[in-house]
Amino acid sequence: MKVKMKQDFIIYSIQAIKHMKKADNLNLNKVS
Protein backbone atom coordinates (compact mmCIF):
# COMPACT_ATOMS: atom_id res chain seq x y z
CA MET A 1 0.00 0.00 0.00
CA LYS A 2 2.74 2.45 0.96
CA VAL A 3 4.74 1.64 -2.17
CA LYS A 4 1.65 2.14 -4.37
CA MET A 5 1.04 5.57 -2.84
CA LYS A 6 4.66 6.52 -3.47
CA GLN A 7 4.39 5.46 -7.12
CA ASP A 8 1.15 7.41 -7.54
CA PHE A 9 2.80 10.48 -6.01
CA ILE A 10 5.78 10.21 -8.38
CA ILE A 11 3.48 9.86 -11.40
CA TYR A 12 1.42 12.84 -10.20
CA SER A 13 4.57 14.92 -9.75
CA ILE A 14 5.83 14.09 -13.26
CA GLN A 15 2.45 14.99 -14.77
CA ALA A 16 2.37 18.26 -12.81
CA ILE A 17 5.87 19.18 -14.03
CA LYS A 18 4.92 18.40 -17.65
CA HIS A 19 1.78 20.51 -17.26
CA MET A 20 3.79 23.41 -15.82
CA LYS A 21 6.27 23.24 -18.71
CA LYS A 22 3.38 23.31 -21.19
CA ALA A 23 1.92 26.37 -19.44
CA ASP A 24 5.34 28.07 -19.51
CA ASN A 25 5.61 27.43 -23.25
CA LEU A 26 2.15 28.92 -23.84
CA ASN A 27 3.07 32.01 -21.80
CA LEU A 28 6.34 32.42 -23.74
CA ASN A 29 4.46 32.18 -27.03
CA LYS A 30 2.01 34.89 -25.91
CA VAL A 31 4.85 37.24 -24.93
CA SER A 32 6.89 36.83 -28.12
JSON list of N, CA and C in Angstrom, two decimals:
[
{"chain": "A", "resi": 1, "resn": "MET", "atom": "N", "xyz": [0.85, -1.21, 0.00]},
{"chain": "A", "resi": 1, "resn": "MET", "atom": "CA", "xyz": [0.00, 0.00, 0.00]},
{"chain": "A", "resi": 1, "resn": "MET", "atom": "C", "xyz": [0.88, 1.26, 0.00]},
{"chain": "A", "resi": 2, "resn": "LYS", "atom": "N", "xyz": [1.87, 1.27, 0.88]},
{"chain": "A", "resi": 2, "resn": "LYS", "atom": "CA", "xyz": [2.74, 2.45, 0.96]},
{"chain": "A", "resi": 2, "resn": "LYS", "atom": "C", "xyz": [3.49, 2.65, -0.35]},
{"chain": "A", "resi": 3, "resn": "VAL", "atom": "N", "xyz": [3.99, 1.55, -0.92]},
{"chain": "A", "resi": 3, "resn": "VAL", "atom": "CA", "xyz": [4.74, 1.64, -2.17]},
{"chain": "A", "resi": 3, "resn": "VAL", "atom": "C", "xyz": [3.84, 2.18, -3.28]},
{"chain": "A", "resi": 4, "resn": "LYS", "atom": "N", "xyz": [2.60, 1.69, -3.34]},
{"chain": "A", "resi": 4, "resn": "LYS", "atom": "CA", "xyz": [1.65, 2.14, -4.37]},
{"chain": "A", "resi": 4, "resn": "LYS", "atom": "C", "xyz": [1.43, 3.65, -4.26]},
{"chain": "A", "resi": 5, "resn": "MET", "atom": "N", "xyz": [1.26, 4.13, -3.04]},
{"chain": "A", "resi": 5, "resn": "MET", "atom": "CA", "xyz": [1.04, 5.57, -2.84]},
{"chain": "A", "resi": 5, "resn": "MET", "atom": "C", "xyz": [2.25, 6.36, -3.33]},
{"chain": "A", "resi": 6, "resn": "LYS", "atom": "N", "xyz": [3.44, 5.83, -3.05]},
{"chain": "A", "resi": 6, "resn": "LYS", "atom": "CA", "xyz": [4.66, 6.52, -3.47]},
{"chain": "A", "resi": 6, "resn": "LYS", "atom": "C", "xyz": [4.73, 6.59, -4.99]},
{"chain": "A", "resi": 7, "resn": "GLN", "atom": "N", "xyz": [4.38, 5.49, -5.65]},
{"chain": "A", "resi": 7, "resn": "GLN", "atom": "CA", "xyz": [4.39, 5.46, -7.12]},
{"chain": "A", "resi": 7, "resn": "GLN", "atom": "C", "xyz": [3.38, 6.46, -7.66]},
{"chain": "A", "resi": 8, "resn": "ASP", "atom": "N", "xyz": [2.19, 6.48, -7.08]},
{"chain": "A", "resi": 8, "resn": "ASP", "atom": "CA", "xyz": [1.15, 7.41, -7.54]},
{"chain": "A", "resi": 8, "resn": "ASP", "atom": "C", "xyz": [1.63, 8.85, -7.39]},
{"chain": "A", "resi": 9, "resn": "PHE", "atom": "N", "xyz": [2.32, 9.12, -6.26]},
{"chain": "A", "resi": 9, "resn": "PHE", "atom": "CA", "xyz": [2.80, 10.48, -6.01]},
{"chain": "A", "resi": 9, "resn": "PHE", "atom": "C", "xyz": [3.85, 10.88, -7.04]},
{"chain": "A", "resi": 10, "resn": "ILE", "atom": "N", "xyz": [4.74, 9.94, -7.38]},
{"chain": "A", "resi": 10, "resn": "ILE", "atom": "CA", "xyz": [5.78, 10.21, -8.38]},
{"chain": "A", "resi": 10, "resn": "ILE", "atom": "C", "xyz": [5.14, 10.50, -9.73]},
{"chain": "A", "resi": 11, "resn": "ILE", "atom": "N", "xyz": [4.16, 9.67, -10.11]},
{"chain": "A", "resi": 11, "resn": "ILE", "atom": "CA", "xyz": [3.48, 9.86, -11.40]},
{"chain": "A", "resi": 11, "resn": "ILE", "atom": "C", "xyz": [2.78, 11.22, -11.41]},
{"chain": "A", "resi": 12, "resn": "TYR", "atom": "N", "xyz": [2.12, 11.57, -10.29]},
{"chain": "A", "resi": 12, "resn": "TYR", "atom": "CA", "xyz": [1.42, 12.84, -10.20]},
{"chain": "A", "resi": 12, "resn": "TYR", "atom": "C", "xyz": [2.40, 14.00, -10.34]},
{"chain": "A", "resi": 13, "resn": "SER", "atom": "N", "xyz": [3.56, 13.86, -9.69]},
{"chain": "A", "resi": 13, "resn": "SER", "atom": "CA", "xyz": [4.57, 14.92, -9.75]},
{"chain": "A", "resi": 13, "resn": "SER", "atom": "C", "xyz": [5.07, 15.12, -11.17]},
{"chain": "A", "resi": 14, "resn": "ILE", "atom": "N", "xyz": [5.33, 14.01, -11.87]},
{"chain": "A", "resi": 14, "resn": "ILE", "atom": "CA", "xyz": [5.83, 14.09, -13.26]},
{"chain": "A", "resi": 14, "resn": "ILE", "atom": "C", "xyz": [4.78, 14.77, -14.13]},
{"chain": "A", "resi": 15, "resn": "GLN", "atom": "N", "xyz": [3.52, 14.40, -13.96]},
{"chain": "A", "resi": 15, "resn": "GLN", "atom": "CA", "xyz": [2.45, 14.99, -14.77]},
{"chain": "A", "resi": 15, "resn": "GLN", "atom": "C", "xyz": [2.34, 16.49, -14.47]},
{"chain": "A", "resi": 16, "resn": "ALA", "atom": "N", "xyz": [2.47, 16.85, -13.20]},
{"chain": "A", "resi": 16, "resn": "ALA", "atom": "CA", "xyz": [2.37, 18.26, -12.81]},
{"chain": "A", "resi": 16, "resn": "ALA", "atom": "C", "xyz": [3.50, 19.06, -13.44]},
{"chain": "A", "resi": 17, "resn": "ILE", "atom": "N", "xyz": [4.72, 18.49, -13.44]},
{"chain": "A", "resi": 17, "resn": "ILE", "atom": "CA", "xyz": [5.87, 19.18, -14.03]},
{"chain": "A", "resi": 17, "resn": "ILE", "atom": "C", "xyz": [5.66, 19.36, -15.53]},
{"chain": "A", "resi": 18, "resn": "LYS", "atom": "N", "xyz": [5.18, 18.31, -16.20]},
{"chain": "A", "resi": 18, "resn": "LYS", "atom": "CA", "xyz": [4.92, 18.40, -17.65]},
{"chain": "A", "resi": 18, "resn": "LYS", "atom": "C", "xyz": [3.89, 19.48, -17.92]},
{"chain": "A", "resi": 19, "resn": "HIS", "atom": "N", "xyz": [2.85, 19.53, -17.08]},
{"chain": "A", "resi": 19, "resn": "HIS", "atom": "CA", "xyz": [1.78, 20.51, -17.26]},
{"chain": "A", "resi": 19, "resn": "HIS", "atom": "C", "xyz": [2.33, 21.92, -17.08]},
{"chain": "A", "resi": 20, "resn": "MET", "atom": "N", "xyz": [3.20, 22.10, -16.08]},
{"chain": "A", "resi": 20, "resn": "MET", "atom": "CA", "xyz": [3.79, 23.41, -15.82]},
{"chain": "A", "resi": 20, "resn": "MET", "atom": "C", "xyz": [4.65, 23.85, -17.00]},
{"chain": "A", "resi": 21, "resn": "LYS", "atom": "N", "xyz": [5.41, 22.91, -17.56]},
{"chain": "A", "resi": 21, "resn": "LYS", "atom": "CA", "xyz": [6.27, 23.24, -18.71]},
{"chain": "A", "resi": 21, "resn": "LYS", "atom": "C", "xyz": [5.41, 23.66, -19.89]},
{"chain": "A", "resi": 22, "resn": "LYS", "atom": "N", "xyz": [4.29, 22.96, -20.09]},
{"chain": "A", "resi": 22, "resn": "LYS", "atom": "CA", "xyz": [3.38, 23.31, -21.19]},
{"chain": "A", "resi": 22, "resn": "LYS", "atom": "C", "xyz": [2.84, 24.72, -20.98]},
{"chain": "A", "resi": 23, "resn": "ALA", "atom": "N", "xyz": [2.45, 25.04, -19.76]},
{"chain": "A", "resi": 23, "resn": "ALA", "atom": "CA", "xyz": [1.92, 26.37, -19.44]},
{"chain": "A", "resi": 23, "resn": "ALA", "atom": "C", "xyz": [2.99, 27.42, -19.68]},
{"chain": "A", "resi": 24, "resn": "ASP", "atom": "N", "xyz": [4.24, 27.12, -19.29]},
{"chain": "A", "resi": 24, "resn": "ASP", "atom": "CA", "xyz": [5.34, 28.07, -19.51]},
{"chain": "A", "resi": 24, "resn": "ASP", "atom": "C", "xyz": [5.51, 28.33, -21.00]},
{"chain": "A", "resi": 25, "resn": "ASN", "atom": "N", "xyz": [5.45, 27.28, -21.80]},
{"chain": "A", "resi": 25, "resn": "ASN", "atom": "CA", "xyz": [5.61, 27.43, -23.25]},
{"chain": "A", "resi": 25, "resn": "ASN", "atom": "C", "xyz": [4.50, 28.31, -23.82]},
{"chain": "A", "resi": 26, "resn": "LEU", "atom": "N", "xyz": [3.27, 28.11, -23.35]},
{"chain": "A", "resi": 26, "resn": "LEU", "atom": "CA", "xyz": [2.15, 28.92, -23.84]},
{"chain": "A", "resi": 26, "resn": "LEU", "atom": "C", "xyz": [2.37, 30.39, -23.48]},
{"chain": "A", "resi": 27, "resn": "ASN", "atom": "N", "xyz": [2.83, 30.63, -22.25]},
{"chain": "A", "resi": 27, "resn": "ASN", "atom": "CA", "xyz": [3.07, 32.01, -21.80]},
{"chain": "A", "resi": 27, "resn": "ASN", "atom": "C", "xyz": [4.17, 32.65, -22.64]},
{"chain": "A", "resi": 28, "resn": "LEU", "atom": "N", "xyz": [5.23, 31.89, -22.94]},
{"chain": "A", "resi": 28, "resn": "LEU", "atom": "CA", "xyz": [6.34, 32.42, -23.74]},
{"chain": "A", "resi": 28, "resn": "LEU", "atom": "C", "xyz": [5.84, 32.78, -25.13]},
{"chain": "A", "resi": 29, "resn": "ASN", "atom": "N", "xyz": [4.99, 31.93, -25.69]},
{"chain": "A", "resi": 29, "resn": "ASN", "atom": "CA", "xyz": [4.46, 32.18, -27.03]},
{"chain": "A", "resi": 29, "resn": "ASN", "atom": "C", "xyz": [3.62, 33.46, -27.05]},
{"chain": "A", "resi": 30, "resn": "LYS", "atom": "N", "xyz": [2.85, 33.69, -25.98]},
{"chain": "A", "resi": 30, "resn": "LYS", "atom": "CA", "xyz": [2.01, 34.89, -25.91]},
{"chain": "A", "resi": 30, "resn": "LYS", "atom": "C", "xyz": [2.88, 36.14, -25.87]},
{"chain": "A", "resi": 31, "resn": "VAL", "atom": "N", "xyz": [3.98, 36.07, -25.11]},
{"chain": "A", "resi": 31, "resn": "VAL", "atom": "CA", "xyz": [4.85, 37.24, -24.93]},
{"chain": "A", "resi": 31, "resn": "VAL", "atom": "C", "xyz": [5.56, 37.58, -26.22]},
{"chain": "A", "resi": 32, "resn": "SER", "atom": "N", "xyz": [6.08, 36.57, -26.93]},
{"chain": "A", "resi": 32, "resn": "SER", "atom": "CA", "xyz": [6.89, 36.83, -28.12]},
{"chain": "A", "resi": 32, "resn": "SER", "atom": "C", "xyz": [6.08, 37.05, -29.38]}
]
